[in-house]
Amino acid sequence: MRYAIISDIHANLAAFQAVLEELRDVDRIWCLGDMVGYGPNPNECIELLRRLPHIAVAGNHDWAVIGELPLTDFNDDARWVCEWTRQQLTPDNLAYLAELPTTIVQGNFTLVHGSPREPVWEYLLYPRTAQQNFAHFQTDYCLVGHTHVPTVFQGPLLLAERVDGAVTRPFHQMLTALEQGRTVGTELPEALVRPNEPLHLGTRRLIINPGSVGQPRDGNPQASYAIYDTEQGTIEYHRVPYPVEKTQAQMEAIGLSQRLIARLSLGW
Ligand code: ZN
């Protein structure tokens, strides 16, 4: 099976379509939230996603649009787009956003938007925060979005690491160790992003961020996503160019802020 891991589409239809063009051999999409906010095509993006085999969790922008989070938590630009998006969305698409769970466990993967500890809000940008979060999910792998930066945090050994057939590291042992203030694993999780090499799922627990489809923030404006290949046991990172100016022209026509328009060209 091949799963596409996507996040933070942010109503950027041109970027989403470019990614989908590459997903023809994918069995299912795992979407990590923020389908809307910032971009000009909220209905189109939600409807496209809904037509595909997928599972999805809610992001902070999705929640803001449906009124689940106060808009005062957002900066002026983001707040304006959230209000505009709310007016645009069909009742059916609003209902779709309202029904999204905040956490999904799928096999050995936990899917959230922000972090396993704070699924909607917390940003996992730094190893220290990532390290704390390894105690907050009960699978070996956690998929997160929200920062718009492709990242892999490598954590402690796999939970069910087996020696001579016996499980040596059950989850509760690790939790007890954390509660007692002992470190689990020997080092801070390492932040790895090697976009050109597949990441092999092996001996360590991982927190994996595929980057953002619709508003990348790592200095590369191309849409970002990842593929989990169960047969190979790998996660591969991908970047796709898309017509940024097409999205920007639509944002211009709606009257979205120049700052939001400009950042798409920069990938920042
Ligand atoms: Zn986002």
CSV table of C-alpha atoms and ligand atoms in Angstrom, one decimal:
chain,number,residue,atom,x,y,z
A,1,MET,CA,0.0,0.0,0.0
A,2,ARG,CA,1.0,3.6,-0.7
A,3,TYR,CA,-0.3,6.4,1.4
A,4,ALA,CA,0.1,10.1,0.6
A,5,ILE,CA,0.7,12.2,3.7
A,6,ILE,CA,-0.4,15.7,3.0
A,7,SER,CA,-1.0,18.7,5.3
A,8,ASP,CA,-1.9,22.4,5.2
A,9,ILE,CA,-3.5,22.7,1.8
A,10,HIS,CA,-4.9,26.1,2.9
A,11,ALA,CA,-7.4,26.4,0.1
A,12,ASN,CA,-4.6,26.6,-2.5
A,13,LEU,CA,-6.3,24.6,-5.4
A,14,ALA,CA,-3.4,25.0,-7.9
A,15,ALA,CA,-1.0,23.5,-5.4
A,16,PHE,CA,-3.3,20.7,-4.4
A,17,GLN,CA,-4.0,19.8,-8.0
A,18,ALA,CA,-0.3,19.6,-8.8
A,19,VAL,CA,0.2,17.3,-5.8
A,20,LEU,CA,-2.8,15.1,-6.8
A,21,GLU,CA,-1.4,14.7,-10.3
A,22,GLU,CA,1.5,12.8,-8.7
A,23,LEU,CA,-0.7,10.6,-6.5
A,24,ARG,CA,-2.2,8.4,-9.2
A,25,ASP,CA,-0.7,5.2,-7.8
A,26,VAL,CA,-1.6,6.1,-4.2
A,27,ASP,CA,-4.2,4.0,-2.3
A,28,ARG,CA,-5.3,6.5,0.3
A,29,ILE,CA,-4.6,10.0,1.5
A,30,TRP,CA,-3.8,10.9,5.1
A,31,CYS,CA,-4.5,14.6,5.5
A,32,LEU,CA,-3.2,16.4,8.6
A,33,GLY,CA,-5.6,19.4,8.7
A,34,ASP,CA,-5.8,23.0,7.7
A,35,MET,CA,-7.6,22.4,4.4
A,36,VAL,CA,-8.7,26.1,4.5
A,37,GLY,CA,-7.5,29.5,5.6
A,38,TYR,CA,-5.0,31.8,3.7
A,39,GLY,CA,-6.0,30.6,0.2
A,40,PRO,CA,-8.7,31.5,-2.4
A,41,ASN,CA,-10.4,28.1,-3.0
A,42,PRO,CA,-11.8,26.6,0.2
A,43,ASN,CA,-14.8,24.9,-1.3
A,44,GLU,CA,-12.9,23.5,-4.3
A,45,CYS,CA,-10.2,22.0,-2.1
A,46,ILE,CA,-12.5,20.4,0.4
A,47,GLU,CA,-14.7,19.0,-2.3
A,48,LEU,CA,-11.7,17.6,-4.2
A,49,LEU,CA,-10.4,15.9,-1.0
A,50,ARG,CA,-13.8,14.5,-0.2
A,51,ARG,CA,-14.0,12.8,-3.5
A,52,LEU,CA,-10.8,10.8,-2.8
A,53,PRO,CA,-10.3,7.9,-0.4
A,54,HIS,CA,-8.9,9.7,2.6
A,55,ILE,CA,-8.9,10.3,6.3
A,56,ALA,CA,-8.3,13.7,7.8
A,57,VAL,CA,-7.9,15.5,11.2
A,58,ALA,CA,-8.8,19.1,12.0
A,59,GLY,CA,-6.3,21.9,12.0
A,60,ASN,CA,-6.5,25.3,13.8
A,61,HIS,CA,-7.7,27.1,10.7
A,62,ASP,CA,-10.4,24.5,10.1
A,63,TRP,CA,-11.6,25.0,13.7
A,64,ALA,CA,-11.4,28.8,13.5
A,65,VAL,CA,-13.6,28.8,10.4
A,66,ILE,CA,-16.3,26.7,12.1
A,67,GLY,CA,-16.2,28.8,15.2
A,68,GLU,CA,-14.6,26.2,17.4
A,69,LEU,CA,-11.6,28.5,18.1
A,70,PRO,CA,-11.9,32.3,18.8
A,71,LEU,CA,-10.6,34.4,15.9
A,72,THR,CA,-8.8,36.6,18.4
A,73,ASP,CA,-6.1,33.9,18.5
A,74,PHE,CA,-5.2,34.7,14.9
A,75,ASN,CA,-3.2,37.6,13.4
A,76,ASP,CA,-5.1,40.2,11.3
A,77,ASP,CA,-4.4,38.5,8.0
A,78,ALA,CA,-5.4,35.0,9.1
A,79,ARG,CA,-8.5,36.3,10.9
A,80,TRP,CA,-9.7,38.2,7.8
A,81,VAL,CA,-9.3,35.0,5.6
A,82,CYS,CA,-11.0,32.9,8.2
A,83,GLU,CA,-14.1,35.2,8.2
A,84,TRP,CA,-14.1,35.3,4.4
A,85,THR,CA,-13.8,31.5,4.3
A,86,ARG,CA,-16.7,31.1,6.7
A,87,GLN,CA,-18.9,33.1,4.4
A,88,GLN,CA,-17.8,31.2,1.3
A,89,LEU,CA,-18.1,27.6,2.5
A,90,THR,CA,-21.3,25.6,1.7
A,91,PRO,CA,-23.2,24.2,4.6
A,92,ASP,CA,-22.1,20.8,3.6
A,93,ASN,CA,-18.4,21.7,3.6
A,94,LEU,CA,-18.8,23.5,6.9
A,95,ALA,CA,-20.4,20.3,8.3
A,96,TYR,CA,-17.5,18.2,6.9
A,97,LEU,CA,-15.0,20.4,8.8
A,98,ALA,CA,-17.0,20.3,12.0
A,99,GLU,CA,-17.0,16.5,12.0
A,100,LEU,CA,-13.2,16.1,11.7
A,101,PRO,CA,-11.6,14.4,14.7
A,102,THR,CA,-8.4,15.9,16.2
A,103,THR,CA,-6.5,12.7,16.5
A,104,ILE,CA,-6.7,9.5,14.4
A,105,VAL,CA,-4.7,6.3,15.1
A,106,GLN,CA,-4.1,4.2,12.0
A,107,GLY,CA,-2.1,1.1,12.6
A,108,ASN,CA,1.3,2.2,14.0
A,109,PHE,CA,0.7,5.8,13.1
A,110,THR,CA,-0.9,8.6,15.1
A,111,LEU,CA,-2.2,11.5,13.0
A,112,VAL,CA,-2.7,15.0,14.4
A,113,HIS,CA,-2.4,18.6,13.1
A,114,GLY,CA,-0.1,20.2,15.7
A,115,SER,CA,1.3,17.7,18.2
A,116,PRO,CA,0.1,14.6,20.0
A,117,ARG,CA,0.0,16.6,23.2
A,118,GLU,CA,-2.0,19.5,21.8
A,119,PRO,CA,-3.4,18.2,18.6
A,120,VAL,CA,-4.8,21.5,17.2
A,121,TRP,CA,-2.4,24.1,18.5
A,122,GLU,CA,1.2,23.1,19.4
A,123,TYR,CA,4.0,23.6,16.9
A,124,LEU,CA,6.7,21.0,16.7
A,125,LEU,CA,9.6,23.0,15.4
A,126,TYR,CA,12.3,22.2,17.9
A,127,PRO,CA,13.8,19.0,19.2
A,128,ARG,CA,13.1,19.8,22.9
A,129,THR,CA,9.3,20.1,22.3
A,130,ALA,CA,9.4,17.0,20.1
A,131,GLN,CA,11.1,15.0,22.8
A,132,GLN,CA,8.4,15.9,25.3
A,133,ASN,CA,5.8,14.8,22.8
A,134,PHE,CA,7.1,11.3,22.4
A,135,ALA,CA,5.3,10.4,25.7
A,136,HIS,CA,2.0,11.6,24.3
A,137,PHE,CA,1.3,9.0,21.6
A,138,GLN,CA,1.1,5.3,21.8
A,139,THR,CA,2.2,4.3,18.4
A,140,ASP,CA,5.8,4.2,17.0
A,141,TYR,CA,5.1,7.0,14.5
A,142,CYS,CA,3.3,10.3,14.7
A,143,LEU,CA,2.4,12.4,11.7
A,144,VAL,CA,2.1,16.2,12.3
A,145,GLY,CA,1.6,19.3,10.1
A,146,HIS,CA,1.0,22.9,11.3
A,147,THR,CA,4.6,24.3,11.0
A,148,HIS,CA,4.6,24.0,7.2
A,149,VAL,CA,8.2,22.8,7.4
A,150,PRO,CA,9.1,19.2,6.3
A,151,THR,CA,10.8,17.7,9.4
A,152,VAL,CA,11.5,14.4,11.0
A,153,PHE,CA,12.3,14.1,14.7
A,154,GLN,CA,14.0,10.9,15.6
A,155,GLY,CA,13.1,9.7,19.1
A,156,PRO,CA,13.7,6.7,21.4
A,157,LEU,CA,13.7,3.1,20.4
A,158,LEU,CA,10.5,1.5,19.0
A,159,LEU,CA,8.0,0.8,21.7
A,160,ALA,CA,7.7,-2.9,21.0
A,161,GLU,CA,11.4,-3.5,20.2
A,162,ARG,CA,11.7,-7.3,20.5
A,163,VAL,CA,14.7,-9.2,21.9
A,164,ASP,CA,14.3,-13.0,21.5
A,165,GLY,CA,10.6,-12.6,20.8
A,166,ALA,CA,9.9,-10.7,24.0
A,167,VAL,CA,8.7,-7.2,24.1
A,168,THR,CA,11.3,-5.3,26.0
A,169,ARG,CA,10.0,-1.8,26.0
A,170,PRO,CA,6.3,-1.6,26.5
A,171,PHE,CA,4.8,1.8,26.5
A,172,HIS,CA,3.9,2.0,30.2
A,173,GLN,CA,7.6,1.4,31.1
A,174,MET,CA,8.5,4.4,29.1
A,175,LEU,CA,5.8,6.5,30.6
A,176,THR,CA,6.9,5.5,34.1
A,177,ALA,CA,10.5,6.5,33.3
A,178,LEU,CA,9.3,9.9,32.0
A,179,GLU,CA,7.2,10.5,35.1
A,180,GLN,CA,10.2,9.7,37.2
A,181,GLY,CA,12.2,12.3,35.3
A,182,ARG,CA,14.5,9.8,33.7
A,183,THR,CA,15.4,10.3,30.1
A,184,VAL,CA,14.1,7.7,27.7
A,185,GLY,CA,16.4,7.2,24.8
A,186,THR,CA,19.8,8.7,25.0
A,187,GLU,CA,19.6,12.0,23.2
A,188,LEU,CA,17.3,14.8,22.1
A,189,PRO,CA,15.4,13.8,19.0
A,190,GLU,CA,17.4,14.6,16.0
A,191,ALA,CA,15.7,16.8,13.3
A,192,LEU,CA,16.3,15.1,10.0
A,193,VAL,CA,15.1,16.2,6.6
A,194,ARG,CA,16.8,14.5,3.7
A,195,PRO,CA,14.4,15.2,0.9
A,196,ASN,CA,16.3,13.2,-1.6
A,197,GLU,CA,16.6,10.0,0.3
A,198,PRO,CA,13.7,7.8,1.5
A,199,LEU,CA,13.5,7.6,5.2
A,200,HIS,CA,13.6,3.9,6.4
A,201,LEU,CA,11.3,3.1,9.2
A,202,GLY,CA,13.5,1.1,11.5
A,203,THR,CA,14.6,1.1,15.1
A,204,ARG,CA,13.5,4.5,16.3
A,205,ARG,CA,10.2,6.2,16.9
A,206,LEU,CA,9.6,9.2,14.7
A,207,ILE,CA,7.6,12.3,14.5
A,208,ILE,CA,7.2,13.1,10.8
A,209,ASN,CA,6.0,16.4,9.2
A,210,PRO,CA,5.4,16.2,5.4
A,211,GLY,CA,5.5,20.0,5.0
A,212,SER,CA,2.7,22.1,3.5
A,213,VAL,CA,0.9,21.7,0.2
A,214,GLY,CA,-0.5,25.2,0.0
A,215,GLN,CA,1.9,27.5,1.8
A,216,PRO,CA,5.4,26.0,2.3
A,217,ARG,CA,7.6,27.9,4.8
A,218,ASP,CA,11.0,26.4,4.4
A,219,GLY,CA,12.3,28.7,1.7
A,220,ASN,CA,11.1,26.4,-1.1
A,221,PRO,CA,7.8,27.6,-2.7
A,222,GLN,CA,7.1,24.1,-4.3
A,223,ALA,CA,4.2,22.1,-2.7
A,224,SER,CA,5.4,19.5,-0.2
A,225,TYR,CA,4.1,16.1,0.7
A,226,ALA,CA,5.3,12.6,1.6
A,227,ILE,CA,4.6,9.0,0.6
A,228,TYR,CA,4.5,6.2,3.1
A,229,ASP,CA,5.2,2.9,1.2
A,230,THR,CA,4.3,-0.1,3.4
A,231,GLU,CA,6.1,-2.6,1.3
A,232,GLN,CA,9.4,-0.7,1.3
A,233,GLY,CA,8.9,0.5,4.9
A,234,THR,CA,9.8,4.0,3.8
A,235,ILE,CA,8.7,7.6,3.9
A,236,GLU,CA,9.7,9.6,0.9
A,237,TYR,CA,9.5,13.4,0.7
A,238,HIS,CA,8.4,15.1,-2.5
A,239,ARG,CA,8.2,18.6,-3.9
A,240,VAL,CA,6.1,19.7,-6.8
A,241,PRO,CA,6.1,23.0,-8.7
A,242,TYR,CA,2.7,24.6,-9.3
A,243,PRO,CA,1.6,27.8,-10.9
A,244,VAL,CA,2.0,30.1,-7.8
A,245,GLU,CA,0.9,33.1,-9.8
A,246,LYS,CA,-2.5,31.5,-10.6
A,247,THR,CA,-3.2,31.3,-6.8
A,248,GLN,CA,-1.8,34.8,-6.3
A,249,ALA,CA,-4.1,36.3,-8.9
A,250,GLN,CA,-7.1,34.7,-7.3
A,251,MET,CA,-6.0,36.0,-3.9
A,252,GLU,CA,-5.5,39.5,-5.4
A,253,ALA,CA,-9.1,39.4,-6.9
A,254,ILE,CA,-10.5,38.5,-3.4
A,255,GLY,CA,-8.5,41.3,-1.8
A,256,LEU,CA,-6.3,39.1,0.5
A,257,SER,CA,-3.3,40.8,2.1
A,258,GLN,CA,-0.2,41.5,0.0
A,259,ARG,CA,1.9,39.8,2.7
A,260,LEU,CA,0.0,36.5,2.2
A,261,ILE,CA,0.2,36.8,-1.6
A,262,ALA,CA,3.9,37.5,-1.6
A,263,ARG,CA,5.0,34.8,0.8
A,264,LEU,CA,3.8,32.1,-1.6
A,265,SER,CA,6.5,33.1,-4.1
A,266,LEU,CA,9.1,32.9,-1.4
A,267,GLY,CA,8.0,29.7,0.3
A,268,TRP,CA,8.1,31.6,3.5
B,1,ZN,ZN,-1.4,25.6,8.5
